[in-house]
Coordinates of C-alpha atoms in Angstrom, one line a residue:
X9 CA 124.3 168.6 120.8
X10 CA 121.1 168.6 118.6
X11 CA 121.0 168.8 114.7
X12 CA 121.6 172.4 114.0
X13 CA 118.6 172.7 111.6
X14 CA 115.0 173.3 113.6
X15 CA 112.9 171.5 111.1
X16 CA 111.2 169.8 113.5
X17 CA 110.6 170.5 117.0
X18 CA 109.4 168.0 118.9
X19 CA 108.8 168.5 122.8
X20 CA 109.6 167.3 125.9
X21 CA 106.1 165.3 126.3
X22 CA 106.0 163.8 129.2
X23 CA 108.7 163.7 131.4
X24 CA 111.4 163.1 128.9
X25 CA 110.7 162.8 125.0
X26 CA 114.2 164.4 123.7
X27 CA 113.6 167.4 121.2
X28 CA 114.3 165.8 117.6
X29 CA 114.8 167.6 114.7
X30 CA 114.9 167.2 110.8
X31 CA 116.9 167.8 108.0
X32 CA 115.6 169.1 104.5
X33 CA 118.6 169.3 101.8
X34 CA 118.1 172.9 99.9
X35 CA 120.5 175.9 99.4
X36 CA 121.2 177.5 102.7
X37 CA 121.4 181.2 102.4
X38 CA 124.9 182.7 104.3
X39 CA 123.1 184.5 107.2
X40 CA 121.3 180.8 107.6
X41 CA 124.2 178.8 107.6
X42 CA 125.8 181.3 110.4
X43 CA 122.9 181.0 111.9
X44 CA 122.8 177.1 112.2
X45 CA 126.4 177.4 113.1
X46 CA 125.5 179.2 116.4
X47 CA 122.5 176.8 117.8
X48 CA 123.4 175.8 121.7
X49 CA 126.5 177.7 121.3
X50 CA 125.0 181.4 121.4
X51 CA 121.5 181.2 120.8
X52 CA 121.1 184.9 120.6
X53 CA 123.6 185.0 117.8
X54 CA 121.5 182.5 115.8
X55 CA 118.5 184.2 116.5
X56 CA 120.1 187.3 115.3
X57 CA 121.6 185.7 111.7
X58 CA 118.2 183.7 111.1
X59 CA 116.5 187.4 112.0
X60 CA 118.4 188.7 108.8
X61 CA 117.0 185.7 107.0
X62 CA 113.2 186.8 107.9
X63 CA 114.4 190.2 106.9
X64 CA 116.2 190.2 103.4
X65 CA 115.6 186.5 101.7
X66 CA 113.6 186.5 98.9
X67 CA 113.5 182.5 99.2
X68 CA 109.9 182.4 101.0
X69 CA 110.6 178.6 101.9
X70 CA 113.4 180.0 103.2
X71 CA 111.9 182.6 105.5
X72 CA 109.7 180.1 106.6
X73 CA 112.4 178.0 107.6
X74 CA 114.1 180.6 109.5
X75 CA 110.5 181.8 111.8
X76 CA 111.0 177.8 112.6
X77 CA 114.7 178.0 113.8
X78 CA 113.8 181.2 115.6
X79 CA 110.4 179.6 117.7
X80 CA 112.5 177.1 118.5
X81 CA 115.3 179.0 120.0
X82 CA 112.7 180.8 122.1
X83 CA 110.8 177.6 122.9
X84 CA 113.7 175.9 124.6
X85 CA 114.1 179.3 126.5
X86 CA 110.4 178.8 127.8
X87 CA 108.9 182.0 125.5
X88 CA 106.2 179.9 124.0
X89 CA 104.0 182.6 123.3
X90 CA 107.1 184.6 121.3
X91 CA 107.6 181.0 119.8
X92 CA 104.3 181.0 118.4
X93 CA 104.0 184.4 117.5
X94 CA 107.3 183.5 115.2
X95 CA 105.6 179.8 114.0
X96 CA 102.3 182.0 112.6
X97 CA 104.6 183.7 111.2
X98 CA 106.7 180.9 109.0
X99 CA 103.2 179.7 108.2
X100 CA 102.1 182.7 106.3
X101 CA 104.6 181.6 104.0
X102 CA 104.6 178.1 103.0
X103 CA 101.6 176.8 100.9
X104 CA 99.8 173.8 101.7
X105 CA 99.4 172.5 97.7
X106 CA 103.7 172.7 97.3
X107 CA 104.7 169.2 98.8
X108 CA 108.5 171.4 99.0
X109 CA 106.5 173.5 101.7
X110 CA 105.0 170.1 103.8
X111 CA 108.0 169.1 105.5
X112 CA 108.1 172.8 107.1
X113 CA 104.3 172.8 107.6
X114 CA 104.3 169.6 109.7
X115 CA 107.3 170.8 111.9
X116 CA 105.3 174.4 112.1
X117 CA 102.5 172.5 113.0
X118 CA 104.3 170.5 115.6
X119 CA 105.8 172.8 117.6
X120 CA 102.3 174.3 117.6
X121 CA 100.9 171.8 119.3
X122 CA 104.0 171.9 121.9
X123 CA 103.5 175.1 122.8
X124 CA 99.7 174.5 123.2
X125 CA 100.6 171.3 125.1
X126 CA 103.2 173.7 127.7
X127 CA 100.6 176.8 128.5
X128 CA 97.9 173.8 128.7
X129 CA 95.8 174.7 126.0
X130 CA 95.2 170.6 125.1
X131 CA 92.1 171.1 122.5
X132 CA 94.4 173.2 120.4
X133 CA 97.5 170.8 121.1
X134 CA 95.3 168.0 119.4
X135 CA 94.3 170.2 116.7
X136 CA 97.9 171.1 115.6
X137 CA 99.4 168.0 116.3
X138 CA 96.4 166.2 114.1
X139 CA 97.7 169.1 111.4
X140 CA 101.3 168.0 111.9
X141 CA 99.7 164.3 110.9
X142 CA 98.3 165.6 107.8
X143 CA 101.7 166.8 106.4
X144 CA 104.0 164.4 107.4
X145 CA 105.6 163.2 104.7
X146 CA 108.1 160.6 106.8
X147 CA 106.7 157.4 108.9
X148 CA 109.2 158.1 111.7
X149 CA 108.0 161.7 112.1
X150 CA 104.6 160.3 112.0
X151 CA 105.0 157.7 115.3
X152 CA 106.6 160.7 116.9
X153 CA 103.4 163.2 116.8
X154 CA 101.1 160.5 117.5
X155 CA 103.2 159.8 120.6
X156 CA 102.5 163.8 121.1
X157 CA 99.2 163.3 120.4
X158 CA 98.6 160.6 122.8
X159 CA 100.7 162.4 125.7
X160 CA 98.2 165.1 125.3
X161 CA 95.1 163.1 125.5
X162 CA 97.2 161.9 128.8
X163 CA 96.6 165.4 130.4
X164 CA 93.0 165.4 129.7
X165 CA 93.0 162.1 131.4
X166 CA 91.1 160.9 128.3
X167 CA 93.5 157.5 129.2
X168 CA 91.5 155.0 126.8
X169 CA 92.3 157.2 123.7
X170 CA 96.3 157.7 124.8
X171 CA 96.6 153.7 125.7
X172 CA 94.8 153.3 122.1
X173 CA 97.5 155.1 120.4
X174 CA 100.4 153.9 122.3
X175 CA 99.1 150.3 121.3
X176 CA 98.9 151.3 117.7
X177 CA 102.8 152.6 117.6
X178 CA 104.4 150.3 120.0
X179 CA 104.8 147.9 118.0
X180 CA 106.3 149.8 115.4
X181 CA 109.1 151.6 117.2
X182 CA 110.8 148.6 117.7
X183 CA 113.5 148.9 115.5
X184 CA 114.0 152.0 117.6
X185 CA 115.1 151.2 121.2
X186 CA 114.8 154.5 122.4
X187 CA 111.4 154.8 121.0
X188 CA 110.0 151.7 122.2
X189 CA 111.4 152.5 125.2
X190 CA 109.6 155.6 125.5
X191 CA 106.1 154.6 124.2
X192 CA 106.3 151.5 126.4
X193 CA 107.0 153.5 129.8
X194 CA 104.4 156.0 128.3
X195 CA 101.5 153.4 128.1
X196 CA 102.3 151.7 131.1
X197 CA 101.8 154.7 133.1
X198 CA 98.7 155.7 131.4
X199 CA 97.3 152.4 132.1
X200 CA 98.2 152.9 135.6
X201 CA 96.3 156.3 135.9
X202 CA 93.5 154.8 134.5
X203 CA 93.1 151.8 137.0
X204 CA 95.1 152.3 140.4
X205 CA 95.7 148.4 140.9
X206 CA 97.3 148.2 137.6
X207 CA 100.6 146.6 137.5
X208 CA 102.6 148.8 135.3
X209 CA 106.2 148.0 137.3
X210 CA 107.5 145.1 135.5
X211 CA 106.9 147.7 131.7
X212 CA 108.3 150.8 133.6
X213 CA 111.1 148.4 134.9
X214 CA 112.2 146.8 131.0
X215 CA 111.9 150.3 129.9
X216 CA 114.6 151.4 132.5
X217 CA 117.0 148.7 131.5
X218 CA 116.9 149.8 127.7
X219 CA 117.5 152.9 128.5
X220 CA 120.3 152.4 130.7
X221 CA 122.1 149.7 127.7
X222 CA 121.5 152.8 125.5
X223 CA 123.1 155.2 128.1
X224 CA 119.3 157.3 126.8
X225 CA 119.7 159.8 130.1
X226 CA 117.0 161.7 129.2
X227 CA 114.5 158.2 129.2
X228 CA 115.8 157.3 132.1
X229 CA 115.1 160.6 133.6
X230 CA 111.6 159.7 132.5
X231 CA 111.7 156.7 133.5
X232 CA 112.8 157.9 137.1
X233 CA 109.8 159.9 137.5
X234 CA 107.4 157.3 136.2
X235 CA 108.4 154.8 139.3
X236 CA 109.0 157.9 141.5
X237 CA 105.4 158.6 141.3
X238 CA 104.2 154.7 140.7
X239 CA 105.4 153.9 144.3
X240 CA 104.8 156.9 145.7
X241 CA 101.6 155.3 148.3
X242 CA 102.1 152.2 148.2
X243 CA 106.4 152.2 148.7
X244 CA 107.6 155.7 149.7
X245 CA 111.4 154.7 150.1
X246 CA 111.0 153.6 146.7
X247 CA 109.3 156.7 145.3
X248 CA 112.4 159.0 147.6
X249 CA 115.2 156.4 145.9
X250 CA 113.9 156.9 142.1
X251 CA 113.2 160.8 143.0
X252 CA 116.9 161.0 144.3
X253 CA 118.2 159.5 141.0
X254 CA 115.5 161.3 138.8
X255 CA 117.4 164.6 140.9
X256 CA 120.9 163.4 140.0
X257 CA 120.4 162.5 136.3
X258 CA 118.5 166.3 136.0
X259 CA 121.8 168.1 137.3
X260 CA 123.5 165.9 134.7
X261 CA 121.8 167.2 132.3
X262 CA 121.5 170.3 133.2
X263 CA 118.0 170.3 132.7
X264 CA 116.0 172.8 135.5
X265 CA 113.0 172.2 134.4
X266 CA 113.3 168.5 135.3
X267 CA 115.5 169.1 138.4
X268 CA 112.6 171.2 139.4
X269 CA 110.3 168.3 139.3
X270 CA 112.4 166.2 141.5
X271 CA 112.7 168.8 143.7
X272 CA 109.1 168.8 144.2
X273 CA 109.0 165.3 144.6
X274 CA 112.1 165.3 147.4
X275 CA 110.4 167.6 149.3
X276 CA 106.9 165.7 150.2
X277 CA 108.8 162.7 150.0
X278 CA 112.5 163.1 151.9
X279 CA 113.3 163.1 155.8
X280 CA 112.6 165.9 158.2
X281 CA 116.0 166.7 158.1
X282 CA 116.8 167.4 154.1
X283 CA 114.2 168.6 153.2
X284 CA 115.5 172.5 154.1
X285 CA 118.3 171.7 151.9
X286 CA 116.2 170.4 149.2
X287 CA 113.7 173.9 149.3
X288 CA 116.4 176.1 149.4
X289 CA 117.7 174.3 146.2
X290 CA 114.2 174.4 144.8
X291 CA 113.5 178.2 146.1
X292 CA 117.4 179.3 144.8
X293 CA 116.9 177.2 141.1
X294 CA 113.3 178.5 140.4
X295 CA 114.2 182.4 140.9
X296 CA 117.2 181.6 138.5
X297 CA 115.0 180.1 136.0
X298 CA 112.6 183.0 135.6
X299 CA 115.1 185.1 135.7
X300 CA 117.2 183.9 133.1
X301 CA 114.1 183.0 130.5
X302 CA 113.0 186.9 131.2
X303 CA 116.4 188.0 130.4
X304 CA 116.2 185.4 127.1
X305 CA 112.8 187.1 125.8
X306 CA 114.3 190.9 126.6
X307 CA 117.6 189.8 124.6
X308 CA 115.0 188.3 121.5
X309 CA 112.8 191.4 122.0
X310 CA 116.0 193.7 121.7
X311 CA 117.5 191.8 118.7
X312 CA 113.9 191.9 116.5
X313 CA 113.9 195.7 117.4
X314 CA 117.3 196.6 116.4
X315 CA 116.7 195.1 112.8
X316 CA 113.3 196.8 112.8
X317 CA 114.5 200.0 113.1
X318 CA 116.3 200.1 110.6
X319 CA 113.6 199.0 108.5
X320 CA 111.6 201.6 109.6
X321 CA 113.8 204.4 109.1
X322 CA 114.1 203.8 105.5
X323 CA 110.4 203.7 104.9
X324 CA 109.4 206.5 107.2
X325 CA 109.7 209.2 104.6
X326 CA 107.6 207.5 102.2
X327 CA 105.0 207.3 104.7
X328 CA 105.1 210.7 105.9
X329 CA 102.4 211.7 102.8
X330 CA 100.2 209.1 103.0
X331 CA 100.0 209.8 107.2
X332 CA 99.3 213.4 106.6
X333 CA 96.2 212.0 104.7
X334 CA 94.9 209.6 106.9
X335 CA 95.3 212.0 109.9
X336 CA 92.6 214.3 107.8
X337 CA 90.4 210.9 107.1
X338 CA 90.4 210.1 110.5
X339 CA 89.4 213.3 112.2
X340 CA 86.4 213.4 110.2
X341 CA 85.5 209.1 111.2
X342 CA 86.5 210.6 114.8
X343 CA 83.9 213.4 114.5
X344 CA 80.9 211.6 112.9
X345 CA 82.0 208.8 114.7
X346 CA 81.9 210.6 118.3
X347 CA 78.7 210.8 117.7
X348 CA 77.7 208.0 117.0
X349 CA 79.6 206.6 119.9
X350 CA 77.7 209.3 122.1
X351 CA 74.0 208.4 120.9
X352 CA 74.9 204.5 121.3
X353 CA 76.1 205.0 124.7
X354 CA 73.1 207.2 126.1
X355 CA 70.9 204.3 125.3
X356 CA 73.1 201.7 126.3
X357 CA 73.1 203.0 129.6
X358 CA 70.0 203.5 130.4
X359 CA 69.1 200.0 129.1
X360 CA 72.2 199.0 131.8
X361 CA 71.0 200.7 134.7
X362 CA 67.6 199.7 134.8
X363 CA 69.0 196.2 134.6
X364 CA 71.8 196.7 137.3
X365 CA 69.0 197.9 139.5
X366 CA 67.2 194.9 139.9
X367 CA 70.6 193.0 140.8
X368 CA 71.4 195.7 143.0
X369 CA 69.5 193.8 146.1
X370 CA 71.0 190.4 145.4
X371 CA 74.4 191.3 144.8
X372 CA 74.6 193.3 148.1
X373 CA 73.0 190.9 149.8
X374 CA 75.6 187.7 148.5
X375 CA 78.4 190.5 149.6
X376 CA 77.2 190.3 153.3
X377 CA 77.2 186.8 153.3
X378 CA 80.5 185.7 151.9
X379 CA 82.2 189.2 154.1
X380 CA 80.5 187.1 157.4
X381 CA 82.0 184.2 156.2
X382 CA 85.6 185.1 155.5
X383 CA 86.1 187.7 157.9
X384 CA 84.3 186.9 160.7
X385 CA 84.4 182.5 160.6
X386 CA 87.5 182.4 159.3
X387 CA 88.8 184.7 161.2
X388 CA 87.4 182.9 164.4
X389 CA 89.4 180.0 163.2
X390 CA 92.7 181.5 162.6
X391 CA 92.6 182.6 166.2
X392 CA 91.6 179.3 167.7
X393 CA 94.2 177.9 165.2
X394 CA 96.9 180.4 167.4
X395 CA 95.6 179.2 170.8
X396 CA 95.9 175.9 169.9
X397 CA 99.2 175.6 168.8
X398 CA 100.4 178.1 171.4
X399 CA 101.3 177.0 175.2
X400 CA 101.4 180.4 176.2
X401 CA 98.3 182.7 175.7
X402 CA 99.5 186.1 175.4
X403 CA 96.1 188.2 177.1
X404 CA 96.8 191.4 175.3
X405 CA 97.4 189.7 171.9
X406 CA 94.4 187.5 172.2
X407 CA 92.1 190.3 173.0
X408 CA 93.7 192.3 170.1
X409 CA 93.0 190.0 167.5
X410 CA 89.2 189.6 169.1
X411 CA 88.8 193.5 169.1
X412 CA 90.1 193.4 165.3
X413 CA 87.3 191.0 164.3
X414 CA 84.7 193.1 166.2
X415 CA 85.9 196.1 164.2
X416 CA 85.7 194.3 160.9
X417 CA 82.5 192.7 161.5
X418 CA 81.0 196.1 162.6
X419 CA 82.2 197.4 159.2
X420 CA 81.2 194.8 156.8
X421 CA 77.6 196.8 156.2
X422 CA 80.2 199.8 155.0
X423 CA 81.8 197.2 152.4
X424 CA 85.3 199.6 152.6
X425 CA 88.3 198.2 151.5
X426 CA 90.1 196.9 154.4
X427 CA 94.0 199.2 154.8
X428 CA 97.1 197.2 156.6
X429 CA 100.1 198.7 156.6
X430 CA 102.1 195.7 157.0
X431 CA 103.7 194.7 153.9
X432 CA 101.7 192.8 151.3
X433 CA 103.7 189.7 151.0
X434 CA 104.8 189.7 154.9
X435 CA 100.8 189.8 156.0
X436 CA 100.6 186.9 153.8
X437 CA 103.8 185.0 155.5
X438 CA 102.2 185.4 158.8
X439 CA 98.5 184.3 157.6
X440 CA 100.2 181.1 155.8
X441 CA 102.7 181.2 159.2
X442 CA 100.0 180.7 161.4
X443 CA 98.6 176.8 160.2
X444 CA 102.4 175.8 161.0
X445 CA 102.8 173.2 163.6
X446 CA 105.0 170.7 164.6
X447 CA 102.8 168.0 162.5
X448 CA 101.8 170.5 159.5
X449 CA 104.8 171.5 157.2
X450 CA 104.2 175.0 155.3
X451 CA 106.2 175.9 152.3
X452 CA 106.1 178.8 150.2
X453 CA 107.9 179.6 146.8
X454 CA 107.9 183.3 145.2
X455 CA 106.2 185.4 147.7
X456 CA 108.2 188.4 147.6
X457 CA 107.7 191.9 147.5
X458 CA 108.5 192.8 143.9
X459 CA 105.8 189.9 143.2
X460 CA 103.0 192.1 144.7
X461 CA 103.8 195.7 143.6
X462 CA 101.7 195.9 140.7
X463 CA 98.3 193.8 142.3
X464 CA 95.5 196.3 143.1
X465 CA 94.4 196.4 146.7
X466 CA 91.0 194.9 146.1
X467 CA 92.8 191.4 144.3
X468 CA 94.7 191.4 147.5
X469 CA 92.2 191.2 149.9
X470 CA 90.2 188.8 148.0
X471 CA 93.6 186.6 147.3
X472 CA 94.2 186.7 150.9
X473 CA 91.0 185.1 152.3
X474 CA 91.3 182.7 149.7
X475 CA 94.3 181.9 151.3
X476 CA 92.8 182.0 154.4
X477 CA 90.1 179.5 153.2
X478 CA 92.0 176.6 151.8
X479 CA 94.1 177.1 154.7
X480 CA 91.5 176.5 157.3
X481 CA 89.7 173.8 155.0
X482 CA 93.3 172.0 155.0
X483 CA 93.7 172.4 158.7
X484 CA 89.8 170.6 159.1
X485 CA 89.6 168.4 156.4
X486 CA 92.5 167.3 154.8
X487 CA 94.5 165.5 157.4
X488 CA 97.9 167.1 155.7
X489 CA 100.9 167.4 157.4
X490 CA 102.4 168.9 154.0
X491 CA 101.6 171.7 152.5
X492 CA 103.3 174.3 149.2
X493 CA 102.4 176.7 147.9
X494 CA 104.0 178.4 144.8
X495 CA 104.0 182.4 144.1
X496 CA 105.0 183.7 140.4
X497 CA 104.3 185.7 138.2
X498 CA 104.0 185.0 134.1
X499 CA 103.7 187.5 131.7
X500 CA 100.8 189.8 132.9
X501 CA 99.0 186.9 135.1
X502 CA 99.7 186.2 139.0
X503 CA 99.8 182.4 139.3
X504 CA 98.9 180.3 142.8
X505 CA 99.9 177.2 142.8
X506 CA 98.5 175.2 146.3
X507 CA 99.1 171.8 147.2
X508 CA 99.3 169.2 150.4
X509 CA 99.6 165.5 150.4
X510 CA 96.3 165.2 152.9
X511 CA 93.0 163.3 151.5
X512 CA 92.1 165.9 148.6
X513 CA 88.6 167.1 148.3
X514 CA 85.3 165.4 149.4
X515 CA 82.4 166.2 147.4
X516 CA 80.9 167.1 150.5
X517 CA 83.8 170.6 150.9
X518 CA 83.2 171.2 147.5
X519 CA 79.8 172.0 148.3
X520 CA 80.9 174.2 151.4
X521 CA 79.9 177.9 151.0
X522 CA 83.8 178.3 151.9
X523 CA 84.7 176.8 148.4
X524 CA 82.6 178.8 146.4
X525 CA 83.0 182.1 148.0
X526 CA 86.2 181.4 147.3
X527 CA 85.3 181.0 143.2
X528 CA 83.3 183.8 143.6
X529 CA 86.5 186.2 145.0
X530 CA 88.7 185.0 141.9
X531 CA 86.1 185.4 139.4
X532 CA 85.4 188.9 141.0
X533 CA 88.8 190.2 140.2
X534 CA 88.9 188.6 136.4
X535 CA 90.5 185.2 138.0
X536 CA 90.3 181.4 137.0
X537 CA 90.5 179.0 140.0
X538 CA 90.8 174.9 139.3
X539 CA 90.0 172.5 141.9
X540 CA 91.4 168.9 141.5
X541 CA 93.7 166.4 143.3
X542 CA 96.4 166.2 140.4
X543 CA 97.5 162.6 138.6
X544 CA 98.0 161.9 142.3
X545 CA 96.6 161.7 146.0
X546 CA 95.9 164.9 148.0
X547 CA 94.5 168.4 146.9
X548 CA 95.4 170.8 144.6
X549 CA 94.0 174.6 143.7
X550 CA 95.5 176.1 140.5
X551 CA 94.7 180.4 141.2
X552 CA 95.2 182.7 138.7
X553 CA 94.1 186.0 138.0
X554 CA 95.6 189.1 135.3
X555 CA 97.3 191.9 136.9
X556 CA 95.2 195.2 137.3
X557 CA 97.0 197.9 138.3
X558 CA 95.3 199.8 141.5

């Protein structure tokens, strides 16, 4: 159980960095004591007491202190935007000149750059993380945000800067098993993703055994996944022995996130015949997660309004006066303002439309060519794909699916939205169902029904030819023989997570049209896609796009 006080919050970098917090001697407040009392026993109870705190102290440290305890609670539950919503918040009241207030400001500051570091926002992680740095008053704390700091520059693959740090600290955790442990496995795998033919076994290795005298089973649940992924091409019953421990140290810990990971790593590594088991595991734990975090930020949500409420009850009439006169002021702005608004936008659009119609040509004209692309190339594949694969040509189906691409290529010069009325997420099953073979494993996670409901039409035909796209590249280039793909949905984005274990991207199929038609469908519907091949081999497509109701 951690220290009740949330002082300082420092996260899980890096597959394993226990959360470590602070403790500042002052005169707890009742409701704050409660609250402490409550931490990993009923977080919604401590959220609630440190919630009166924020509410009726007078003590600003305090209140500061209490926004802390609070975006911690909802940080381990995985709201990291609530959590800094609630860390801007403490800020606003702590001043940077009171060296009382630094302590606070650092840990602020910290969990900051966590949150930044988890929604993968790595500039701004460095930024807060570098502020943490400026207001740490204690050495220890200040080896444990440059460790932060370093995991960071990690992600961004910046390796020289991260092996630079962990060279400048290691030395100093010594007197701190734990945390030499940590920094050592830390460097050694950064100086393995830097330079392939690095040895970094014999460091991961020492690390292992300090962790295991110091019974540390969150290190070694680090240090699991460290030779998990070292060994992972070079020794993969290695890599599928240290991803089955990493898997039973996880459940020991009842940590999902991590059990998650190994998951993930069971299921490209493991034999033919677990690795149902180990999907339904990973399928079964990942729709519990999400549901139980959304549940967490409704019960935080609920608790915040409750006290508001009251709040606002009691200065409602007070406000009812000063309403009435801003209701008058604000007719009037509406008024002039309308017109205004009115003049502006007659000009505006004339000054648009005589631009739009010189793009008019080109636009219709780049339309046409990525339609002929996706529907009619692709589609030519995905049938050839089928009678490939299939002993048994069915004549009726084949000339179906031949008199479907003759329809939609005779309609591409319409440009109407295509209408299906299979199911959403079933169309997309059968698309993805197709590449299966008895060489080519396809998994999906999260494609369900209620997933879809709120995607407009027009995101869901581009989504599914660029689907169809990486699928068909896979099948021709990639020489996989795995392949997952990942479905969800966070807050008002839909998140596509694809990856196989073939050869990962020539610069040669990053130059296809396929590729960028494929950036050109996301960016059409307000998307993001990344292209990359991850810390390890094969390829991998991060899709995202916001949610527009049709």
């Amino acid at each position: 159980m951690r220290t009740p006080f949330f002082l300082l919050i420092v996260s899980v970098c890096l597959l394993g960095c226990k959360k470590k917090h602070a403790v500042i001697p002052f005169a707890r407040e009742p409701d704050f004591a409660k609250g402490e009392s409550f931490i990993h026993v009923q977080n919604d109870s401590a959220f609630y007491y440190f919630n009166l705190v924020v509410s009726n102290s007078g003590d600003s440290l305090q209140i500061a202190m209490a926004y802390n305890s609070m975006a911690a609670i909802q940080s381990d539950e995985g709201d990291y935007f609530g959590s800094q919503e609630n860390l801007l918040m403490s800020l606003r009241y702590l001043d940077e000149k009171k060296e009382r207030d630094s302590s606070c400001l650092s840990s602020d500051y910290n969990e900051l750059g966590t949150s930044s570091l988890n929604l993968k926002n790595y500039e701004a992680a460095i930024h807060y993380y570098d502020l943490a740095l400026k207001f740490a008053l204690n050495d220890g704390y200040k080896l444990i945000f440059l460790n932060n700091k370093a995991v960071v520059y990690q992600k961004l693959r910046a390796y020289t800067k991260a092996i630079a740090i962990y060279n400048d600290i290691i030395d100093k955790n010594k007197a701190d098993k734990r945390a030499y442990a940590r920094v050592l496995s830390n460097r050694a795998r950064a100086k393995w993703l830097q330079d392939s033919s690095y040895s970094a076994a014999p460091e991961f290795w020492e690390a292992l055994q300090i962790r295991v005298a110091e019974k540390d089973l969150w290190g070694q649940n680090a240090s699991y996944s460290h030779l998990s992924d070292y060994y992972t091409h070079t020794h993969p019953d290695s890599a599928l022995i240290y991803a089955d421990k990493m898997y039973a140290i996880s459940r020991q810990l009842s940590s999902p996130d991590d059990e998650l990971e190994a998951l993930q790593k069971l299921l490209l590594l493991g034999f033919p015949n677990h690795i149902q088991r180990y999907f339904a595991r990973y399928q079964f734990l990942n729709d519990s997660l999400q549901t139980a975090r959304n549940n967490a930020k409704n019960q935080f949500a609920l608790i915040r309004y409750d006290a508001e409420k009251n709040k606002v009850e009691n200065l409602r009439l007070q406000q009812e006066n000063t309403e009435r006169w801003l209701q008058i002021i604000q007719q009037r702005i509406m008024i002039y303002g309308g017109i205004v608004v009115v003049a502006f936008g007659v000009i505006t659009t004339v000054i648009w439309y005589r631009k739009r119609k010189k793009s008019i040509i080109r636009e219709q004209a780049l339309k046409a060519s990525k339609k002929v692309h996706d529907v009619v190339a692709n589609g030519i594949y995905r049938t050839m794909t089928e009678i490939e694969h299939n002993d048994v040509i069915e004549k009726d189906k084949l000339l179906d699916n031949l008199e479907d691409l003759y329809e939609k290529s005779r309609n591409i010069s319409y440009d109407k939205l295509e209408y299906n009325s299979v199911p959403y997420h079933d169309e997309i099953a059968r698309l993805l169902g197709v590449f299966k073979t008895e060489r080519i494993s396809v998994l999906t996670v999260g494609n369900d029904k209620l997933l879809w409901e709120s995607v407009s039409k027009t995101a869901k035909i581009e989504v599914k030819y660029v689907l169809q796209e990486l699928m068909v590249n896979m099948k021709k280039h990639s020489a996989a023989n795995k392949v997952f793909i990942k479905f969800e949905k966070i807050a008002d984005e839909i998140k596509i997570q694809y990856t196989d274990n073939g050869i990962g991207f020539s610069d040669e199929v990053k130059k296809g049209n396929g590729l960028k038609n494929t950036v050109s469908r996301i960016t059409s519907i307000g998307g993001n896609v990344i292209f990359g091949s991850g810390e390890l081999k094969g390829a991998k497509v991060l899709i995202s796009f916001p949610i527009l109701v049709a």
